[in-house]
mmCIF file of C-alpha atoms and ligand atoms in Angstrom:
data_model
loop_
_atom_site.group_PDB
_atom_site.id
_atom_site.type_symbol
_atom_site.label_atom_id
_atom_site.label_comp_id
_atom_site.label_asym_id
_atom_site.label_seq_id
_atom_site.Cartn_x
_atom_site.Cartn_y
_atom_site.Cartn_z
ATOM 1 C CA MET A 1 51.395 47.264 -111.538
ATOM 2 C CA THR A 2 54.170 47.904 -109.028
ATOM 3 C CA LYS A 3 52.979 47.262 -105.501
ATOM 4 C CA CYS A 4 53.568 49.286 -102.346
ATOM 5 C CA PHE A 5 56.351 47.811 -100.249
ATOM 6 C CA TYR A 6 54.144 48.034 -97.120
ATOM 7 C CA CYS A 7 50.457 47.459 -98.011
ATOM 8 C CA ARG A 8 50.542 45.953 -101.548
ATOM 9 C CA ASN A 9 48.302 48.725 -102.975
ATOM 10 C CA GLN A 10 49.409 50.392 -106.181
ATOM 11 C CA ALA A 11 52.696 52.249 -105.703
ATOM 12 C CA VAL A 12 52.854 55.889 -106.820
ATOM 13 C CA THR A 13 56.479 56.617 -106.058
ATOM 14 C CA PHE A 14 59.893 55.055 -105.686
ATOM 15 C CA ARG A 15 62.715 56.025 -103.326
ATOM 16 C CA PRO A 16 66.019 55.395 -105.073
ATOM 17 C CA TYR A 17 68.047 55.765 -101.831
ATOM 18 C CA SER A 18 66.107 53.053 -99.966
ATOM 19 C CA GLY A 19 64.659 50.921 -102.774
ATOM 20 C CA GLU A 20 61.076 51.360 -101.454
ATOM 21 C CA TYR A 21 57.962 51.548 -103.648
ATOM 22 C CA LEU A 22 55.167 53.399 -101.850
ATOM 23 C CA CYS A 23 51.460 54.030 -102.310
ATOM 24 C CA LYS A 24 50.085 57.507 -101.609
ATOM 25 C CA SER A 25 48.919 56.777 -98.076
ATOM 26 C CA CYS A 26 52.105 54.932 -97.004
ATOM 27 C CA PHE A 27 54.219 57.674 -98.577
ATOM 28 C CA LEU A 28 52.465 60.445 -96.616
ATOM 29 C CA LYS A 29 52.714 58.479 -93.361
ATOM 30 C CA SER A 30 56.336 57.632 -93.975
ATOM 31 C CA VAL A 31 57.302 61.298 -94.528
ATOM 32 C CA GLU A 32 55.507 62.261 -91.297
ATOM 33 C CA ARG A 33 57.240 59.419 -89.391
ATOM 34 C CA LYS A 34 60.582 60.514 -90.780
ATOM 35 C CA VAL A 35 60.026 64.087 -89.581
ATOM 36 C CA GLN A 36 59.081 62.744 -86.147
ATOM 37 C CA ARG A 37 62.271 60.648 -86.090
ATOM 38 C CA THR A 38 64.371 63.703 -87.011
ATOM 39 C CA ILE A 39 62.712 65.684 -84.196
ATOM 40 C CA ASN A 40 63.467 62.882 -81.713
ATOM 41 C CA LYS A 41 66.980 62.117 -82.957
ATOM 42 C CA TYR A 42 68.195 65.714 -82.672
ATOM 43 C CA SER A 43 65.865 66.702 -79.771
ATOM 44 C CA LEU A 44 64.476 69.539 -81.867
ATOM 45 C CA LEU A 45 61.258 70.154 -79.945
ATOM 46 C CA GLU A 46 60.086 69.726 -76.361
ATOM 47 C CA GLU A 47 56.492 69.232 -75.313
ATOM 48 C CA THR A 48 56.319 72.671 -73.727
ATOM 49 C CA ASP A 49 57.802 74.603 -76.643
ATOM 50 C CA ILE A 50 56.071 77.518 -78.275
ATOM 51 C CA VAL A 51 57.136 77.111 -81.888
ATOM 52 C CA ALA A 52 57.228 79.963 -84.373
ATOM 53 C CA VAL A 53 56.992 78.264 -87.773
ATOM 54 C CA ALA A 54 58.525 80.321 -90.583
ATOM 55 C CA VAL A 55 55.917 80.093 -93.347
ATOM 56 C CA SER A 56 56.738 81.843 -96.601
ATOM 57 C CA GLY A 57 53.797 80.210 -98.351
ATOM 58 C CA GLY A 58 55.999 78.045 -100.599
ATOM 59 C CA LYS A 59 55.688 74.249 -100.787
ATOM 60 C CA ASP A 60 58.347 73.548 -98.130
ATOM 61 C CA SER A 61 56.946 75.811 -95.451
ATOM 62 C CA LEU A 62 53.323 74.791 -96.064
ATOM 63 C CA THR A 63 54.413 71.142 -95.809
ATOM 64 C CA LEU A 64 56.280 71.905 -92.578
ATOM 65 C CA LEU A 65 53.243 73.603 -91.048
ATOM 66 C CA THR A 66 50.946 70.751 -92.114
ATOM 67 C CA ILE A 67 53.223 68.030 -90.707
ATOM 68 C CA LEU A 68 53.987 69.849 -87.434
ATOM 69 C CA ASN A 69 50.263 70.405 -86.983
ATOM 70 C CA LYS A 70 49.665 66.647 -87.361
ATOM 71 C CA LEU A 71 52.513 65.730 -85.015
ATOM 72 C CA GLU A 72 51.487 68.378 -82.505
ATOM 73 C CA ARG A 73 48.360 66.365 -81.750
ATOM 74 C CA HIS A 74 50.625 63.940 -79.924
ATOM 75 C CA PHE A 75 52.243 66.774 -77.956
ATOM 76 C CA HIS A 76 49.258 68.549 -76.523
ATOM 77 C CA GLU A 77 51.177 71.364 -74.911
ATOM 78 C CA THR A 78 53.271 72.344 -77.918
ATOM 79 C CA LYS A 79 51.922 75.519 -79.440
ATOM 80 C CA LEU A 80 52.435 76.523 -83.073
ATOM 81 C CA ILE A 81 52.368 80.066 -84.418
ATOM 82 C CA ALA A 82 52.955 80.727 -88.117
ATOM 83 C CA VAL A 83 55.108 83.762 -88.909
ATOM 84 C CA THR A 84 55.556 85.128 -92.421
ATOM 85 C CA ILE A 85 58.157 87.632 -93.525
ATOM 86 C CA ASP A 86 57.001 89.925 -96.321
ATOM 87 C CA GLU A 87 60.198 91.139 -97.957
ATOM 88 C CA GLY A 88 58.329 93.555 -100.188
ATOM 89 C CA ILE A 89 59.047 91.986 -103.586
ATOM 90 C CA LYS A 90 56.438 93.018 -106.173
ATOM 91 C CA ASN A 91 54.734 90.318 -108.254
ATOM 92 C CA TYR A 92 56.248 87.583 -106.121
ATOM 93 C CA ARG A 93 55.312 87.609 -102.461
ATOM 94 C CA GLU A 94 51.594 88.452 -102.859
ATOM 95 C CA GLU A 95 50.504 84.955 -103.930
ATOM 96 C CA SER A 96 52.487 83.061 -101.286
ATOM 97 C CA LEU A 97 51.274 85.423 -98.548
ATOM 98 C CA LYS A 98 47.713 84.441 -99.445
ATOM 99 C CA PHE A 99 48.641 80.740 -99.326
ATOM 100 C CA ALA A 100 50.332 81.116 -95.932
ATOM 101 C CA GLU A 101 47.256 82.876 -94.600
ATOM 102 C CA SER A 102 44.772 80.352 -95.991
ATOM 103 C CA VAL A 103 46.655 77.200 -94.884
ATOM 104 C CA ALA A 104 47.276 78.593 -91.379
ATOM 105 C CA SER A 105 43.624 79.544 -91.054
ATOM 106 C CA LYS A 106 42.473 76.128 -92.337
ATOM 107 C CA LEU A 107 44.658 74.473 -89.695
ATOM 108 C CA LYS A 108 43.461 76.990 -87.081
ATOM 109 C CA ILE A 109 47.016 78.108 -86.365
ATOM 110 C CA PRO A 110 47.554 81.774 -85.420
ATOM 111 C CA HIS A 111 49.437 83.659 -88.141
ATOM 112 C CA LYS A 112 51.383 86.932 -88.077
ATOM 113 C CA VAL A 113 53.037 88.795 -90.960
ATOM 114 C CA TYR A 114 56.134 90.980 -90.487
ATOM 115 C CA SER A 115 57.335 93.189 -93.320
ATOM 116 C CA PHE A 116 60.837 94.458 -94.060
ATOM 117 C CA LYS A 117 59.259 97.861 -94.604
ATOM 118 C CA LYS A 118 57.773 98.034 -91.098
ATOM 119 C CA LEU A 119 60.763 96.436 -89.378
ATOM 120 C CA PHE A 120 63.594 98.135 -91.246
ATOM 121 C CA GLY A 121 62.085 101.039 -93.205
ATOM 122 C CA TYR A 122 62.746 99.550 -96.658
ATOM 123 C CA ASP A 123 61.022 97.117 -99.019
ATOM 124 C CA PHE A 124 63.467 94.650 -100.510
ATOM 125 C CA ASP A 125 62.760 96.157 -103.966
ATOM 126 C CA GLU A 126 63.973 99.517 -102.575
ATOM 127 C CA VAL A 127 67.055 97.918 -100.962
ATOM 128 C CA ILE A 128 68.162 96.417 -104.261
ATOM 129 C CA SER A 129 67.359 99.461 -106.358
ATOM 130 C CA ILE A 130 69.364 101.744 -103.977
ATOM 131 C CA LEU A 131 72.329 99.350 -103.854
ATOM 132 C CA ARG A 132 72.330 98.928 -107.657
ATOM 133 C CA GLU A 133 71.998 102.640 -108.292
ATOM 134 C CA HIS A 134 75.085 103.276 -106.175
ATOM 135 C CA GLY A 135 77.083 100.320 -107.455
ATOM 136 C CA LEU A 136 77.056 98.680 -104.021
ATOM 137 C CA ASP A 137 75.432 95.371 -104.972
ATOM 138 C CA GLU A 138 78.614 93.341 -104.543
ATOM 139 C CA SER A 139 76.878 90.139 -103.436
ATOM 140 C CA SER A 140 73.857 88.380 -104.931
ATOM 141 C CA PRO A 141 70.418 89.807 -103.964
ATOM 142 C CA CYS A 142 69.762 86.568 -102.050
ATOM 143 C CA SER A 143 72.648 87.339 -99.656
ATOM 144 C CA TYR A 144 71.152 90.731 -98.712
ATOM 145 C CA CYS A 145 67.698 89.183 -98.518
ATOM 146 C CA GLY A 146 69.063 86.419 -96.268
ATOM 147 C CA ILE A 147 70.677 88.923 -93.867
ATOM 148 C CA LEU A 148 67.428 90.851 -93.464
ATOM 149 C CA ARG A 149 65.198 87.746 -93.379
ATOM 150 C CA ARG A 150 67.254 86.001 -90.680
ATOM 151 C CA ALA A 151 67.092 89.146 -88.552
ATOM 152 C CA ALA A 152 63.362 89.564 -89.229
ATOM 153 C CA LEU A 153 62.620 85.957 -88.275
ATOM 154 C CA ASN A 154 64.432 86.301 -84.965
ATOM 155 C CA ILE A 155 62.508 89.512 -84.203
ATOM 156 C CA ALA A 156 59.227 87.809 -85.202
ATOM 157 C CA ALA A 157 59.949 84.709 -83.094
ATOM 158 C CA LYS A 158 60.684 86.885 -80.046
ATOM 159 C CA ASP A 159 57.594 88.978 -80.697
ATOM 160 C CA VAL A 160 55.263 85.962 -80.598
ATOM 161 C CA GLY A 161 56.956 84.644 -77.447
ATOM 162 C CA ALA A 162 58.418 81.577 -79.173
ATOM 163 C CA THR A 163 60.955 79.284 -77.540
ATOM 164 C CA LYS A 164 61.940 77.756 -80.922
ATOM 165 C CA LEU A 165 61.901 78.890 -84.516
ATOM 166 C CA ALA A 166 61.220 76.102 -87.037
ATOM 167 C CA THR A 167 62.316 76.641 -90.627
ATOM 168 C CA ALA A 168 61.531 74.508 -93.676
ATOM 169 C CA HIS A 169 65.036 73.707 -94.942
ATOM 170 C CA ASN A 170 64.970 70.337 -96.674
ATOM 171 C CA LEU A 171 67.662 67.734 -97.382
ATOM 172 C CA ASP A 172 68.649 69.331 -100.699
ATOM 173 C CA ASP A 173 68.955 72.840 -99.170
ATOM 174 C CA GLU A 174 71.065 71.526 -96.322
ATOM 175 C CA ALA A 175 73.391 69.375 -98.447
ATOM 176 C CA GLN A 176 73.942 72.350 -100.778
ATOM 177 C CA THR A 177 74.714 74.657 -97.830
ATOM 178 C CA VAL A 178 77.223 72.210 -96.347
ATOM 179 C CA ILE A 179 79.088 71.900 -99.665
ATOM 180 C CA MET A 180 78.970 75.676 -100.230
ATOM 181 C CA ASN A 181 80.500 76.283 -96.789
ATOM 182 C CA PHE A 182 83.301 73.843 -97.546
ATOM 183 C CA LEU A 183 83.958 75.363 -100.952
ATOM 184 C CA ARG A 184 84.148 78.821 -99.334
ATOM 185 C CA ALA A 185 86.432 77.398 -96.595
ATOM 186 C CA ASP A 186 84.019 78.973 -94.105
ATOM 187 C CA TYR A 187 84.380 76.546 -91.216
ATOM 188 C CA ILE A 188 82.542 78.668 -88.642
ATOM 189 C CA ARG A 189 79.484 78.756 -90.857
ATOM 190 C CA ALA A 190 79.934 75.069 -91.630
ATOM 191 C CA LEU A 191 79.782 74.310 -87.911
ATOM 192 C CA ARG A 192 76.654 76.412 -87.569
ATOM 193 C CA THR A 193 74.870 74.428 -90.261
ATOM 194 C CA GLY A 194 72.813 71.581 -88.906
ATOM 195 C CA PRO A 195 69.386 70.474 -87.701
ATOM 196 C CA ARG A 196 69.438 72.816 -84.700
ATOM 197 C CA LEU A 197 71.171 76.033 -83.904
ATOM 198 C CA GLU A 198 71.425 76.449 -80.164
ATOM 199 C CA LYS A 199 70.802 79.533 -78.086
ATOM 200 C CA ILE A 200 74.163 81.107 -78.898
ATOM 201 C CA HIS A 201 73.133 84.482 -77.497
ATOM 202 C CA ALA A 202 70.542 85.681 -74.988
ATOM 203 C CA GLY A 203 68.566 87.386 -77.774
ATOM 204 C CA PHE A 204 68.638 84.439 -80.135
ATOM 205 C CA ILE A 205 65.694 82.087 -80.514
ATOM 206 C CA PRO A 206 67.064 78.571 -81.188
ATOM 207 C CA ARG A 207 66.368 77.380 -84.737
ATOM 208 C CA VAL A 208 65.318 73.906 -85.743
ATOM 209 C CA LYS A 209 64.920 72.262 -89.149
ATOM 210 C CA PRO A 210 62.461 69.343 -88.879
ATOM 211 C CA LEU A 211 62.453 68.697 -92.685
ATOM 212 C CA ILE A 212 66.217 68.349 -92.932
ATOM 213 C CA GLU A 213 66.018 64.640 -93.817
ATOM 214 C CA ILE A 214 63.268 64.971 -96.435
ATOM 215 C CA PRO A 215 64.455 65.308 -100.055
ATOM 216 C CA GLU A 216 62.977 68.230 -101.990
ATOM 217 C CA ARG A 217 61.328 65.862 -104.468
ATOM 218 C CA GLU A 218 59.376 64.208 -101.622
ATOM 219 C CA ILE A 219 58.252 67.575 -100.285
ATOM 220 C CA ILE A 220 56.831 68.463 -103.702
ATOM 221 C CA LEU A 221 55.016 65.112 -103.730
ATOM 222 C CA TYR A 222 53.794 65.511 -100.141
ATOM 223 C CA ALA A 223 52.448 69.001 -100.919
ATOM 224 C CA TYR A 224 50.770 67.699 -104.077
ATOM 225 C CA PHE A 225 49.125 64.683 -102.368
ATOM 226 C CA SER A 226 48.006 66.923 -99.494
ATOM 227 C CA ASN A 227 46.387 69.404 -101.907
ATOM 228 C CA LEU A 228 48.537 72.268 -100.675
ATOM 229 C CA PRO A 229 48.521 75.316 -102.970
ATOM 230 C CA LEU A 230 51.519 75.637 -105.262
ATOM 231 C CA HIS A 231 53.314 78.969 -105.433
ATOM 232 C CA THR A 232 53.927 79.597 -109.127
ATOM 233 C CA GLN A 233 55.550 83.042 -109.062
ATOM 234 C CA THR A 234 59.333 83.203 -109.299
ATOM 235 C CA CYS A 235 61.368 85.711 -107.356
ATOM 236 C CA PRO A 236 62.800 88.263 -109.809
ATOM 237 C CA TYR A 237 66.083 88.279 -107.849
ATOM 238 C CA ALA A 238 66.585 84.500 -107.717
ATOM 239 C CA GLN A 239 70.035 84.176 -109.238
ATOM 240 C CA ASP A 240 72.299 82.626 -106.638
ATOM 241 C CA ALA A 241 74.732 81.241 -109.203
ATOM 242 C CA PHE A 242 76.933 79.499 -106.623
ATOM 243 C CA ARG A 243 74.007 77.600 -105.092
ATOM 244 C CA ASN A 244 72.661 76.760 -108.554
ATOM 245 C CA ASP A 245 76.013 75.223 -109.519
ATOM 246 C CA VAL A 246 76.168 73.173 -106.315
ATOM 247 C CA ARG A 247 72.526 72.090 -106.738
ATOM 248 C CA ALA A 248 73.175 70.906 -110.306
ATOM 249 C CA PHE A 249 76.337 69.067 -109.204
ATOM 250 C CA LEU A 250 74.597 67.237 -106.333
ATOM 251 C CA ASN A 251 71.578 66.340 -108.461
ATOM 252 C CA LYS A 252 73.890 64.859 -111.047
ATOM 253 C CA MET A 253 75.819 62.902 -108.394
ATOM 254 C CA GLU A 254 72.543 61.613 -106.980
ATOM 255 C CA LEU A 255 71.657 59.869 -110.241
ATOM 256 C CA THR A 256 74.387 57.295 -109.713
ATOM 257 C CA ARG A 257 74.791 57.581 -105.912
ATOM 258 C CA PRO A 258 71.239 58.031 -104.536
ATOM 259 C CA GLU A 259 72.389 58.359 -100.914
ATOM 260 C CA VAL A 260 74.901 61.160 -101.551
ATOM 261 C CA LYS A 261 72.869 63.997 -99.943
ATOM 262 C CA TYR A 262 72.266 61.935 -96.803
ATOM 263 C CA ASN A 263 75.988 61.191 -96.634
ATOM 264 C CA ILE A 264 76.756 64.924 -96.680
ATOM 265 C CA LEU A 265 74.402 65.405 -93.735
ATOM 266 C CA ARG A 266 76.050 62.547 -91.810
ATOM 267 C CA ILE A 267 79.585 63.795 -92.355
ATOM 268 C CA ASN A 268 78.563 67.271 -91.237
ATOM 269 C CA ASP A 269 76.976 65.761 -88.094
ATOM 270 C CA ARG A 270 80.239 63.935 -87.358
ATOM 271 C CA LEU A 271 82.384 67.015 -87.930
ATOM 272 C CA ARG A 272 80.211 69.133 -85.654
ATOM 273 C CA SER A 273 80.421 66.562 -82.898
ATOM 274 C CA VAL A 274 84.243 66.374 -82.978
ATOM 275 C CA TYR A 275 84.714 70.129 -82.723
ATOM 276 C CA THR A 276 84.684 70.445 -78.962
ATOM 277 C CA CYS A 277 85.961 74.015 -79.154
ATOM 278 C CA LEU A 278 82.766 74.956 -80.943
ATOM 279 C CA GLU A 279 81.080 76.914 -78.133
ATOM 280 C CA ARG A 280 83.986 79.302 -77.690
ATOM 281 C CA GLU A 281 84.418 79.782 -81.438
ATOM 282 C CA LEU A 282 80.762 80.586 -81.920
ATOM 283 C CA ASP A 283 80.381 83.051 -79.047
ATOM 284 C CA LEU A 284 78.442 86.040 -80.269
ATOM 285 C CA ASN A 285 78.375 89.732 -79.311
ATOM 286 C CA THR A 286 75.377 91.988 -79.017
ATOM 287 C CA CYS A 287 74.888 94.456 -81.874
ATOM 288 C CA ILE A 288 75.533 97.966 -80.525
ATOM 289 C CA VAL A 289 72.605 99.360 -82.529
ATOM 290 C CA CYS A 290 69.767 96.829 -82.386
ATOM 291 C CA GLY A 291 70.806 94.403 -79.632
ATOM 292 C CA GLU A 292 70.537 91.353 -81.900
ATOM 293 C CA PRO A 293 73.296 88.710 -81.866
ATOM 294 C CA THR A 294 76.296 89.324 -84.113
ATOM 295 C CA ALA A 295 79.868 88.163 -84.625
ATOM 296 C CA GLN A 296 81.080 91.790 -84.934
ATOM 297 C CA GLU A 297 80.175 95.029 -83.129
ATOM 298 C CA LEU A 298 77.470 95.868 -85.624
ATOM 299 C CA CYS A 299 75.240 93.149 -87.049
ATOM 300 C CA LYS A 300 75.121 92.628 -90.822
ATOM 301 C CA LYS A 301 71.554 93.877 -90.982
ATOM 302 C CA CYS A 302 72.475 97.174 -89.230
ATOM 303 C CA GLU A 303 75.558 97.507 -91.446
ATOM 304 C CA LEU A 304 73.346 97.260 -94.536
ATOM 305 C CA LEU A 305 70.693 99.620 -93.099
ATOM 306 C CA LYS A 306 73.430 102.144 -92.184
ATOM 307 C CA ILE A 307 74.537 102.269 -95.830
ATOM 308 C CA LEU A 308 70.938 102.649 -97.052
ATOM 309 C CA ASP A 309 70.142 105.360 -94.462
ATOM 310 C CA GLU A 310 73.281 107.331 -95.362
ATOM 311 C CA ILE A 311 72.396 107.186 -99.072
ATOM 312 C CA ARG A 312 68.856 108.285 -98.339
ATOM 313 C CA ALA A 313 70.064 111.191 -96.164
ATOM 314 C CA GLY A 314 72.728 112.159 -98.722
ATOM 315 C CA THR A 315 75.484 111.831 -96.098
ATOM 316 C CA ARG A 316 77.279 108.832 -97.535
ATOM 317 C CA LYS A 317 80.895 109.435 -98.474
ATOM 318 C CA THR A 318 82.034 107.692 -101.661
HETATM 319 FE FE1 SF4 B 401 65.075 86.590 -101.225
HETATM 320 FE FE2 SF4 B 401 66.622 85.333 -103.075
HETATM 321 FE FE3 SF4 B 401 64.484 84.097 -102.026
HETATM 322 FE FE4 SF4 B 401 64.169 86.154 -103.700
HETATM 323 S S1 SF4 B 401 65.085 84.155 -104.185
HETATM 324 S S2 SF4 B 401 63.050 85.812 -101.783
HETATM 325 S S3 SF4 B 401 65.892 87.442 -103.121
HETATM 326 S S4 SF4 B 401 66.344 84.735 -100.928
HETATM 327 ZN ZN1 ZN B 402 51.013 51.356 -99.042
HETATM 328 ZN ZN1 ZN B 403 72.078 95.289 -85.382
#
């Protein structure tokens, strides 16, 4: 029997990047301590923050809500509010919405749901079917979904009076995003990737990623040991080929170099800190239609909605 590195009970998992064997209880505590260290290291949360936690109902976001709820006990004034975005994707979102609702209610955390339909006038199913019908689906569905979801989360965070928006990006997500930005030569986006995105515009709620140093595999294990419900439905649009390639590449690299994903995070931290011109480069405008932050005159969400509205009204020129 392999023993836990800390308490000598039976180990249930092994961390290849640190060489630690851990029992269930030490593993859970160590993940929570790690999240606390990330929060402290990057000053992600203040005691007086009102934190909107983006909870899709998947394993990452339920783990985030559970851990922040535990840590919050040490920060009595921090207030958590769970916000869920319902994209309107049939046979996919229903189950996770139920999970988000039930976990938030079990933890006694207020929970609000915002739908694409109510916010923007379209379900995501409608968005994709209109774009496909008119041959306008140039990017992957996930890119359009991301544009609308980012906008929806900012609206939701403002609506609940939040001072921070916490999202459940994990180490794997972040390492993939960093590499994808480099491979696209998108340095502005690369500089925006990180554990916290500052208030870059008056209408922008700063975003923080407390799980950024937790590998995906450990989140699955944390969710399992904590008896969190497991979302089994797969999104019918999930086909981000670029991300899938990068994910497969990094997972393969990790087999022989277990610390590789952490190294990507560190190098991105270093690069961000040496770009002193960052603030000027990242200055944002205000969208002339909705008032949300944008790099152009019109934000990407309004650009997309303009196309959909014109198609619906029959006024779109081809
Ligand atoms: Fe949206 Fe893509 Fe996620 Fe589906 S897989 S919910 S389309 S981001
Ligand atoms: Zn132990
Ligand atoms: Zn806009």
